[in-house]
Coordinates of C-alpha atoms in Angstrom, one line a residue:
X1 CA 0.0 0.0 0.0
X2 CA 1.5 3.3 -1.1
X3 CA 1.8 6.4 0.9
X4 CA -1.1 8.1 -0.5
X5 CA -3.4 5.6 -0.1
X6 CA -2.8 5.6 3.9
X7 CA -3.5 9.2 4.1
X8 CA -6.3 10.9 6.3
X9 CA -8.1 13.8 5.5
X10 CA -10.4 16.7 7.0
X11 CA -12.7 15.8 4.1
X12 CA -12.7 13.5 1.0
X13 CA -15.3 13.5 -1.7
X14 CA -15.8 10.9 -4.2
X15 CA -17.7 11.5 -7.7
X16 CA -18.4 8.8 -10.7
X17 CA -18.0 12.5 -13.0
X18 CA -15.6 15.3 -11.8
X19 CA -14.8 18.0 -14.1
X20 CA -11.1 19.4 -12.3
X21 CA -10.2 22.1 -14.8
X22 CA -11.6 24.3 -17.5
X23 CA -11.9 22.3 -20.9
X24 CA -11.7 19.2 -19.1
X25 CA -14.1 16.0 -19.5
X26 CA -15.9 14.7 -16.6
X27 CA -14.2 11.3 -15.5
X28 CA -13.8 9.5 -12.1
X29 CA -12.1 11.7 -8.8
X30 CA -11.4 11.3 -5.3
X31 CA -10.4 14.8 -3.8
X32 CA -8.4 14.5 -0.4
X33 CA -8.8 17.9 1.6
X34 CA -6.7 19.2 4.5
X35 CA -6.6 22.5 5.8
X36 CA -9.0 23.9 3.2
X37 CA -6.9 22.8 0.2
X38 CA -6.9 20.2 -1.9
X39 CA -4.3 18.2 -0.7
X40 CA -4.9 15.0 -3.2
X41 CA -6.8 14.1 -5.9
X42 CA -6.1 11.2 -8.7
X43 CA -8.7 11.3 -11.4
X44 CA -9.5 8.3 -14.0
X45 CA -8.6 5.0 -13.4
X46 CA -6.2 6.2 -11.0
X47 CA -9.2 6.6 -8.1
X48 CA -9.2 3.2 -6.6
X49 CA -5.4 3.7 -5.0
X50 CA -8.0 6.0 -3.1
X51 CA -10.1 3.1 -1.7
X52 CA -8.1 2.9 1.9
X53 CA -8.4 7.3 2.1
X54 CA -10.0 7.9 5.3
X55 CA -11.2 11.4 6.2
X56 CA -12.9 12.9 9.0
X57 CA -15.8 13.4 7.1
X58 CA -16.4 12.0 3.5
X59 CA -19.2 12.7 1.0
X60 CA -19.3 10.5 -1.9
X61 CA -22.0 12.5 -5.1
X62 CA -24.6 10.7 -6.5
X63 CA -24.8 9.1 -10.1
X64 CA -26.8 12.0 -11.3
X65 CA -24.1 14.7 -9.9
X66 CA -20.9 16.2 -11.4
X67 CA -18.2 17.6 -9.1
X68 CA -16.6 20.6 -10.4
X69 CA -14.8 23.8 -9.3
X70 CA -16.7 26.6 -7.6
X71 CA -17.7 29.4 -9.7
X72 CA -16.2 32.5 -9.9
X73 CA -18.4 35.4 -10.9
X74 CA -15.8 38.6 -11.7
X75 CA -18.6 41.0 -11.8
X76 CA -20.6 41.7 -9.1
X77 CA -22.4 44.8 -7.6
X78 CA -23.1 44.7 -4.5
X79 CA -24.0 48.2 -3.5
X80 CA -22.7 47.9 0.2
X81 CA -22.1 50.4 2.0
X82 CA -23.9 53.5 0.5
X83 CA -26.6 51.6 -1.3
X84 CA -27.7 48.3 1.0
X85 CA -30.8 48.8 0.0
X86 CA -30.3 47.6 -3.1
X87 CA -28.3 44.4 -2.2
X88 CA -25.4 44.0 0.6
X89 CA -22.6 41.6 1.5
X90 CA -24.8 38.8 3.4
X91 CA -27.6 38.2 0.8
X92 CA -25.4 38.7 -2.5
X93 CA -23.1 36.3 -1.1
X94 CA -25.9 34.0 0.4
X95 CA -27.3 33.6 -3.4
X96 CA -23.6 33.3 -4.7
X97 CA -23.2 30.2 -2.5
X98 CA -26.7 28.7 -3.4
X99 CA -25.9 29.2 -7.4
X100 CA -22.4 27.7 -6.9
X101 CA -20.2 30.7 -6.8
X102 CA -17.5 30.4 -4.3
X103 CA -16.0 33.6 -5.7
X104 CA -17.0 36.9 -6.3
X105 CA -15.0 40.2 -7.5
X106 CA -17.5 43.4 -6.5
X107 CA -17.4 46.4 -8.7
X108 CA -16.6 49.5 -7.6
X109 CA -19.5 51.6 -8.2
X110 CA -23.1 51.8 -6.8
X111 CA -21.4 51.9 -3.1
X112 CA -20.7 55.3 -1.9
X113 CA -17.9 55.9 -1.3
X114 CA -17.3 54.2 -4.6
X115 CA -13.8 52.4 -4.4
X116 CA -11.4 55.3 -6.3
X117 CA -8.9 55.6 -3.3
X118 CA -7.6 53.4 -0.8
X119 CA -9.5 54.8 2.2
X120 CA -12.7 54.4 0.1
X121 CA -11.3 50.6 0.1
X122 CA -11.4 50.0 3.7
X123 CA -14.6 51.3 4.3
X124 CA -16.2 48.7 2.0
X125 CA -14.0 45.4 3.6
X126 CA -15.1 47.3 6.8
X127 CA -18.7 47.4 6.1
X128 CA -18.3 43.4 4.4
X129 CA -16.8 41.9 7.0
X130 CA -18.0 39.1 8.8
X131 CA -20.9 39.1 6.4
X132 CA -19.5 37.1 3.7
X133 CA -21.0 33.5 2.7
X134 CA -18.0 33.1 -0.7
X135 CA -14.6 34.8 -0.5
X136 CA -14.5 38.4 -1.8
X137 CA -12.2 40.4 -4.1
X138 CA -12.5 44.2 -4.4
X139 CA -12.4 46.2 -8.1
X140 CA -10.5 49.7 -8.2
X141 CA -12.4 52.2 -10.2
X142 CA -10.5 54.6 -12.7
X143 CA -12.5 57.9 -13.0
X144 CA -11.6 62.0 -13.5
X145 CA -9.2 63.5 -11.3
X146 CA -7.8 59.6 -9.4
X147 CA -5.2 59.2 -11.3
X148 CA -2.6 59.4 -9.0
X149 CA -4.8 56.7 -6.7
X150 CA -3.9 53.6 -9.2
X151 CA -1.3 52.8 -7.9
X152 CA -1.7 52.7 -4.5
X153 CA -5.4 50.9 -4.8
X154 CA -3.0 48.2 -6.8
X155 CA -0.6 48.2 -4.2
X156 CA -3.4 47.3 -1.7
X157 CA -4.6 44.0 -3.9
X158 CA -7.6 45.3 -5.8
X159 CA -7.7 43.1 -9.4
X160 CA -7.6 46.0 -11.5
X161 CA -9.5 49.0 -12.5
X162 CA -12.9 49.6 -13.8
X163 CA -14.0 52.7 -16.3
X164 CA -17.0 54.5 -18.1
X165 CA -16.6 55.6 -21.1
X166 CA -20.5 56.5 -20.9
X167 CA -22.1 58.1 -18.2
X168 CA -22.5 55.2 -15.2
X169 CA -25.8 55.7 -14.1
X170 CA -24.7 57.0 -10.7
X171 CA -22.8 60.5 -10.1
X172 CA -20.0 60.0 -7.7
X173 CA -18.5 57.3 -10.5
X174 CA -18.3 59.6 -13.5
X175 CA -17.3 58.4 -17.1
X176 CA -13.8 59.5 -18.5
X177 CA -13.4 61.5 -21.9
X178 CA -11.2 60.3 -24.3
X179 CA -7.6 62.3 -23.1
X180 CA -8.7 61.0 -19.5
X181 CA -8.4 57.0 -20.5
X182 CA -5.3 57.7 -22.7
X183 CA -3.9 58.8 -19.3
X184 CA -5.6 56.6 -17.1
X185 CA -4.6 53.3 -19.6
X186 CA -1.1 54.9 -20.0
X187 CA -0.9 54.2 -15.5
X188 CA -2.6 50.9 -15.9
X189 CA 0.0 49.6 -18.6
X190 CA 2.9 51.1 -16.5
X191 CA 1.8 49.1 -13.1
X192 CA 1.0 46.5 -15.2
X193 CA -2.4 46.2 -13.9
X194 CA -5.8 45.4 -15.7
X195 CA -8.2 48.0 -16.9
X196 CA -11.7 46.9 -17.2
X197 CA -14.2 48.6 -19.7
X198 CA -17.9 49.9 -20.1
X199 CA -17.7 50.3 -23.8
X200 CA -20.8 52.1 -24.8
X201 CA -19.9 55.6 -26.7
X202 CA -21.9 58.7 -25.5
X203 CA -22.0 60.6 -28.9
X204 CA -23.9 57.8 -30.7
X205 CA -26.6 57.7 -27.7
X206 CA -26.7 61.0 -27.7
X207 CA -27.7 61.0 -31.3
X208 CA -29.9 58.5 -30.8
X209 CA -33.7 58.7 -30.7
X210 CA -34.8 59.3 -26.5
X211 CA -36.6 56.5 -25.0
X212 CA -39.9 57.7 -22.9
X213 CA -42.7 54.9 -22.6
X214 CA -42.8 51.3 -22.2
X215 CA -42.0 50.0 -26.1
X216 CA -38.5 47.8 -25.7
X217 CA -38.1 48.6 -29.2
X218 CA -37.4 52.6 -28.5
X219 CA -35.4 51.6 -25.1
X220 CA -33.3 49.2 -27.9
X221 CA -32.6 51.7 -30.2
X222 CA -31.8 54.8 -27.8
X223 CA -28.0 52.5 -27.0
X224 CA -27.7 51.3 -30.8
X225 CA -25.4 48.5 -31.8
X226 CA -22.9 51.3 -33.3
X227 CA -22.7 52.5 -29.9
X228 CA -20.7 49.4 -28.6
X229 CA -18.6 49.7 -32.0
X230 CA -17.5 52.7 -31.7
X231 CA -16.3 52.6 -28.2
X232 CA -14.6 49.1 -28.4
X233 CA -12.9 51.1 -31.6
X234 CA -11.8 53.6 -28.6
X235 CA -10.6 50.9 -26.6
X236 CA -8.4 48.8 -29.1
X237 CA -6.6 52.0 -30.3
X238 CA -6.0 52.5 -26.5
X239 CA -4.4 49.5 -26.4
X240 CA -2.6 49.5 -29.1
X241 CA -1.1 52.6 -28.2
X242 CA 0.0 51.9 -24.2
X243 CA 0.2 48.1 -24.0
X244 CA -2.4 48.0 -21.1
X245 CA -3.9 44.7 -20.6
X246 CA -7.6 45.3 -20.9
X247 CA -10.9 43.4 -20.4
X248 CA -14.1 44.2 -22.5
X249 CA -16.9 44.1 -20.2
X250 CA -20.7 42.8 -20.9
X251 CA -20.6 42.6 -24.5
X252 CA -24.4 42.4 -25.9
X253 CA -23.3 43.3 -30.0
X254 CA -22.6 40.6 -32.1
X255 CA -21.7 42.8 -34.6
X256 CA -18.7 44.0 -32.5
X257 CA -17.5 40.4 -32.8
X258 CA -15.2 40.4 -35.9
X259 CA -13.5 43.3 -34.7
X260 CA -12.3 41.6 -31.1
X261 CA -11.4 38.3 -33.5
X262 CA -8.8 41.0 -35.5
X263 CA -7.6 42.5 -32.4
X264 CA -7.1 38.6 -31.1
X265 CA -5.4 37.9 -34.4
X266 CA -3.2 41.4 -33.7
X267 CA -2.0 39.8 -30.6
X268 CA -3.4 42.8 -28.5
X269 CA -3.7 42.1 -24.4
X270 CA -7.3 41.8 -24.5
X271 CA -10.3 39.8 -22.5
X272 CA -14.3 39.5 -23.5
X273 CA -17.0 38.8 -21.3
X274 CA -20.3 38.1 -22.4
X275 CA -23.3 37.8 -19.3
X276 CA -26.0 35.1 -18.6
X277 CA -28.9 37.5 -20.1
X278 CA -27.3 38.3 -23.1
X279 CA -27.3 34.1 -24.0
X280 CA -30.3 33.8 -22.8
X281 CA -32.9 35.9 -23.7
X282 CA -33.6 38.2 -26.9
X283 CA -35.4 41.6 -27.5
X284 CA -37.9 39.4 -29.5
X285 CA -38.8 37.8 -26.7
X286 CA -39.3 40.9 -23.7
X287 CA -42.6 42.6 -23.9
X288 CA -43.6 45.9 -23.3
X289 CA -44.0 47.4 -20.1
X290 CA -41.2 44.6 -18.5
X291 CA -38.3 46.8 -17.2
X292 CA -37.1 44.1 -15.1
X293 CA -35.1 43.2 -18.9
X294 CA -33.7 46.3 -18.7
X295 CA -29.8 46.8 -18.5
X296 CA -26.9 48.3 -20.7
X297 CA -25.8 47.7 -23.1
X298 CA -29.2 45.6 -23.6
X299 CA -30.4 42.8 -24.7
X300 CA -30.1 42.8 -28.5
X301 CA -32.3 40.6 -31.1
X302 CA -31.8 37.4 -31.8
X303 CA -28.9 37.4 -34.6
X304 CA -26.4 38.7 -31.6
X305 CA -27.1 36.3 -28.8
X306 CA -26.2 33.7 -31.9
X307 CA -23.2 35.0 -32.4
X308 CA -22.4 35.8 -28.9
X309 CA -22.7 31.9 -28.3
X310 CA -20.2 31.5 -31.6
X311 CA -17.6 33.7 -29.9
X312 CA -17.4 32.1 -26.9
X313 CA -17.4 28.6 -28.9
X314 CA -14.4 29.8 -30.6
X315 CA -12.2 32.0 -27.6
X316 CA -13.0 35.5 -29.0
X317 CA -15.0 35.7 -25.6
X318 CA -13.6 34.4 -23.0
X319 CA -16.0 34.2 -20.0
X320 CA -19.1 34.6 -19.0
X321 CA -20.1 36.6 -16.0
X322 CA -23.2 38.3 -13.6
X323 CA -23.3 41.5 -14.2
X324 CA -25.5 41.0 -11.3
X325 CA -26.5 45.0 -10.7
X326 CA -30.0 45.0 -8.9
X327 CA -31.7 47.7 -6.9
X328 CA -35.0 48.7 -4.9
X329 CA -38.3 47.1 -7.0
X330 CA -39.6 50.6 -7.5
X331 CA -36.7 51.9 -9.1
X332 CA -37.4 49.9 -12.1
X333 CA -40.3 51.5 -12.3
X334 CA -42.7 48.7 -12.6
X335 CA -46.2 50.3 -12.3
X336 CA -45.0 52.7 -15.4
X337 CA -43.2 50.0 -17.1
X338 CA -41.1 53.2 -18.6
X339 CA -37.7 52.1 -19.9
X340 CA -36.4 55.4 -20.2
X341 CA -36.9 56.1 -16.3
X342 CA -36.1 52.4 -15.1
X343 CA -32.6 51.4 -13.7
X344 CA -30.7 49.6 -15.8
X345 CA -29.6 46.6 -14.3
X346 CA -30.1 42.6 -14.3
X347 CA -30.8 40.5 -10.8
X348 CA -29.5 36.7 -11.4
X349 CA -26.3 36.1 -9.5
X350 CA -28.0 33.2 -8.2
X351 CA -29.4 31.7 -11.4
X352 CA -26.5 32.6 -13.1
X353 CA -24.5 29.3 -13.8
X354 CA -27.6 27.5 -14.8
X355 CA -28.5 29.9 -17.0
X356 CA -25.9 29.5 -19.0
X357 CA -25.6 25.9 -18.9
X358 CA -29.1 25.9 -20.2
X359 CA -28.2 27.9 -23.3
X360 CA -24.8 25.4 -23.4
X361 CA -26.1 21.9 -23.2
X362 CA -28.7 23.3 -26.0
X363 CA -26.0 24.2 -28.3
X364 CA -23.9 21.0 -27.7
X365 CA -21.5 22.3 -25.3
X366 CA -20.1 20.1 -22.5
X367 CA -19.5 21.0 -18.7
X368 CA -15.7 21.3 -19.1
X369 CA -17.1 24.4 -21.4
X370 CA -18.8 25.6 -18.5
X371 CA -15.6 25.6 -16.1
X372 CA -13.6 27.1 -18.3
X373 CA -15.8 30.0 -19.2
X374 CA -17.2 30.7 -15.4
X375 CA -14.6 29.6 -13.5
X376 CA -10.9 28.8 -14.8
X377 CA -10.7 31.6 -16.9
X378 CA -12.2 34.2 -14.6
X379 CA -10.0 33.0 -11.9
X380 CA -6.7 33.4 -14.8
X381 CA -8.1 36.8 -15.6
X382 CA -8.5 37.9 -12.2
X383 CA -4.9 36.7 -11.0
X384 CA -6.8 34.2 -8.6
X385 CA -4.0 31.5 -8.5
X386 CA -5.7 29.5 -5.9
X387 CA -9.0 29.3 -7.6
X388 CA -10.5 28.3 -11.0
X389 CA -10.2 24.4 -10.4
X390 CA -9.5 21.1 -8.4
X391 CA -5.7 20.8 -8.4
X392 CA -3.8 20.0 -5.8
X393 CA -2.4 23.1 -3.8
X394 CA -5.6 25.1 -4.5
X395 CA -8.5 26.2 -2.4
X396 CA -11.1 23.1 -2.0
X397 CA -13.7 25.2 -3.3
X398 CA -16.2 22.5 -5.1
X399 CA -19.7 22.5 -6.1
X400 CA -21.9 19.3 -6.6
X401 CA -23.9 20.1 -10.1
X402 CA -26.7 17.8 -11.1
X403 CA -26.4 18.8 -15.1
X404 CA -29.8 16.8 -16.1
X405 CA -31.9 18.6 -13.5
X406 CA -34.5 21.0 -14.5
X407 CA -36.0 23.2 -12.6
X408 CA -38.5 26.5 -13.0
X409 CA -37.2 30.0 -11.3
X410 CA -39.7 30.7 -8.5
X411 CA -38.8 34.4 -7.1
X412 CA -39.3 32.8 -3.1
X413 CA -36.2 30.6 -4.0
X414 CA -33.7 33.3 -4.1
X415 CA -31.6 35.1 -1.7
X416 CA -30.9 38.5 -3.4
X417 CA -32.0 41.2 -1.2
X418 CA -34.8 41.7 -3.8
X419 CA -36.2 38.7 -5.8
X420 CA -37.4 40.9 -8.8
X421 CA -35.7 39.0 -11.5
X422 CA -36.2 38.5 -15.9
X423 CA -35.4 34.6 -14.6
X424 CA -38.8 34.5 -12.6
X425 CA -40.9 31.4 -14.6
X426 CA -37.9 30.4 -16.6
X427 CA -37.2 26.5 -16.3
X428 CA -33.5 25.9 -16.5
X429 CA -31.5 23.2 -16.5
X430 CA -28.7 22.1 -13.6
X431 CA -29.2 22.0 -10.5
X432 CA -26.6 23.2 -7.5
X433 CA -26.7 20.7 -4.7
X434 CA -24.1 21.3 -2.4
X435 CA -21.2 24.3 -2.1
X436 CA -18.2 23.7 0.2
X437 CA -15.9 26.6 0.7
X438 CA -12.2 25.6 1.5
X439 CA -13.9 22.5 2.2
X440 CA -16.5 23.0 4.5
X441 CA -20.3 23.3 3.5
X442 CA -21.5 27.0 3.4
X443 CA -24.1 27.0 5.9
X444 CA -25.6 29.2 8.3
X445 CA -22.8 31.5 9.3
X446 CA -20.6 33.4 6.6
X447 CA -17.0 32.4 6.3
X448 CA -16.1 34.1 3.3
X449 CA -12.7 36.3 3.1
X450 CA -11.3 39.0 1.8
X451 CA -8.8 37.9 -1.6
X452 CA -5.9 39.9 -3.1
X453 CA -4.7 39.6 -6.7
X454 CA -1.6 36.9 -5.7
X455 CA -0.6 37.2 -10.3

């Protein structure tokens, strides 16, 4: 009997199907966890030198169930401290758990103070801690007059720096003009940081009919396709001119595709994300009056979230994230159903993963997909080396998924501070059964910490 096989564990879970890594096929695993880390695993016909493992506890999934790595959502608002009303620490990470995210990065706006300076920093983990059900990571934000505040924010571990080019919705986070992000991209590059992008361009919504009523259609076309274009233009010559690593957020335009496959092709330091709504529904499909769709960019016809779903097939985008922005019911404006008064922002962190993997398994996709787009590669994008997948070393952050399961979005099942959602009635497939954090199940009482970019 080897070594291995004599080894005792705080925990060891056994699954027929384990997916450990992004891209990976599910095949047999036993995972040995000490200490919150994966300690051992052997995959394949490798698992039975695991028979004589022994761990204080051991959980072994059932036939229906794949083990794979918790999720890690990269964009997350979650409003606290300034805005709680909207969401807050202990729900948004309460539904992250449920939906199988063990990970979440929260933006940098909608809290006031909005994180532009390292004192703004510590008031947020101040008003987070001790509520947090996953492990948190903080954004930077890059807007007017903070220059000089990158660097330090970077020194203190945020994953990088998120900018407007288009007004933000809020006033304390305003959008920078074109000499601004020059400057600001010119201090990302030099710290060699990561600069994260609203790319939406003013001028073209400006010139763009007004949106008053409840028609989708005129909500639609006041942020036109050419909108997103034109600003991802703005960004690629950025880039091209500084170096700066950059990440494209929310991308809704299928049209903007071919341009992202050039700059790939170009070899330029550059990231997509796509989001849950923007594979999953279509402006074909959200009637009038139904603000609870509403968001920005929005959700485009039917053609886009096609070729949204080809992008991500082929690596132009490379993960798929929240965007979870919710607020108060009323300020969506529901009695109106007025799209040009609504906020403008999407409630499904929960619902999130199988959302997705309904629109995957659809299309053909496998579960190794999944991983790779909502966990391994957000984890490599965010410089989260101990995340992303089952490996030896990392954190023993695991989710048991039951891919077959179907099941239809009731608004009482979830644990957002408010349960208005575009999922409610929706039947999706997968199922989240269990969520350990560093091994242990996440329960009653939040054990989530704070992260730091360790890449």
């Amino acid at each position: 009997m080897s070594e291995q096989t004599q080894e005792h564990f705080d925990l060891v879970v056994r699954a027929e199907r384990a997916v450990v890594t992004g891209g990976a096929e599910p095949e047999p695993a036993a995972v040995g966890i000490r200490d919150g880390r994966v300690a051992a695993l052997l995959t394949g016909s490798a698992v039975a030198e695991a028979d004589e493992w022994t761990g204080r506890e051991e959980v072994r999934l059932g036939p229906d169930e794949v083990l794979v790595p918790g999720f890690v959502d990269n964009h997350v608002h979650v409003n606290e401290p300034g805005r709680t009303e909207w969401e807050g620490f202990a729900t948004a990470t309460r539904a992250a758990a449920l939906g199988g995210v063990t990970t979440i990065i929260d933006m940098p706006l909608n809290s006031i103070p909005p994180t532009v300076d390292v004192d703004a920093l510590r008031v947020k983990q101040e008003a987070a801690d001790g509520q947090c059900f996953v492990d948190v990571g903080f954004w930077g934000g890059a807007v007017p007059g903070h220059v000089g505040d990158l660097a330090a924010l970077h020194e203190a571990g945020v994953f990088g720096f998120k900018c407007f080019l288009i007004d933000s919705g809020v006033p304390e986070f305003p959008p920078l003009e074109p000499e601004e992000f020059a400057e600001q991209l010119a201090e990302v590059a030099r710290l060699g940081a990561l600069m994260i992008v609203h790319a939406e361009d003013p001028g073209d919504i400006a010139a763009a009919p007004d949106c008053h009523g409840g028609r989708y259609a005129d909500f639609l076309a006041s942020r036109p396709r050419r909108s997103e274009e034109r600003a991802i233009g703005q960004l690629l010559d950025g880039v091209r001119a500084t170096g700066a690593r950059a990440h494209l957020l929310h991308l809704a335009d299928g049209d903007a595709v071919p341009a992202l496959q050039e700059a790939r092709a170009e070899g330029l330091p550059l990231t997509v994300e796509t989001c849950p709504h923007y594979l999953t529904f279509t402006a074909e499909q959200i009637a009038d009056g139904h603000t609870e769709f509403k968001c920005c960019p929005p959700i485009r016809e039917a053609d886009s979230r096609d070729a949204l779903w080809a992008a991500l097939a082929d690596g132009t985008i490379d993960i798929v994230a929240s965007d979870h922005s919710p607020s108060e019911p009323s300020l969506k404006q529901l009695e109106s159903g007025d799209f040009g008064t609504a906020w403008g922002g999407i409630s499904g962190l929960q619902v999130a993963v199988p959302a997705v993997w309904t629109g995957a398994a659809g299309r053909g996709h496998t579960l190794g997909d999944l991983v790779r787009w909502m966990s391994t590669r957000p984890a490599e994008l965010a410089g989260l080396g101990s995340k992303g997948e089952i490996a030896v070393g990392k954190d023993a952050d695991l989710v048991a998924f039951a891919p077959d399961e179907t099941w239809v979005v009731e608004p009482e099942q979830l644990r957002h501070k408010h349960r208005l959602t575009p999922y409610a009635g929706l039947e999706l497939r997968g199922a989240v059964r269990s969520t350990w954090l560093r091994g242990v199940p996440v329960g009653e009482r939040p054990a989530g910490r704070f992260l730091r970019r360790t890449t």
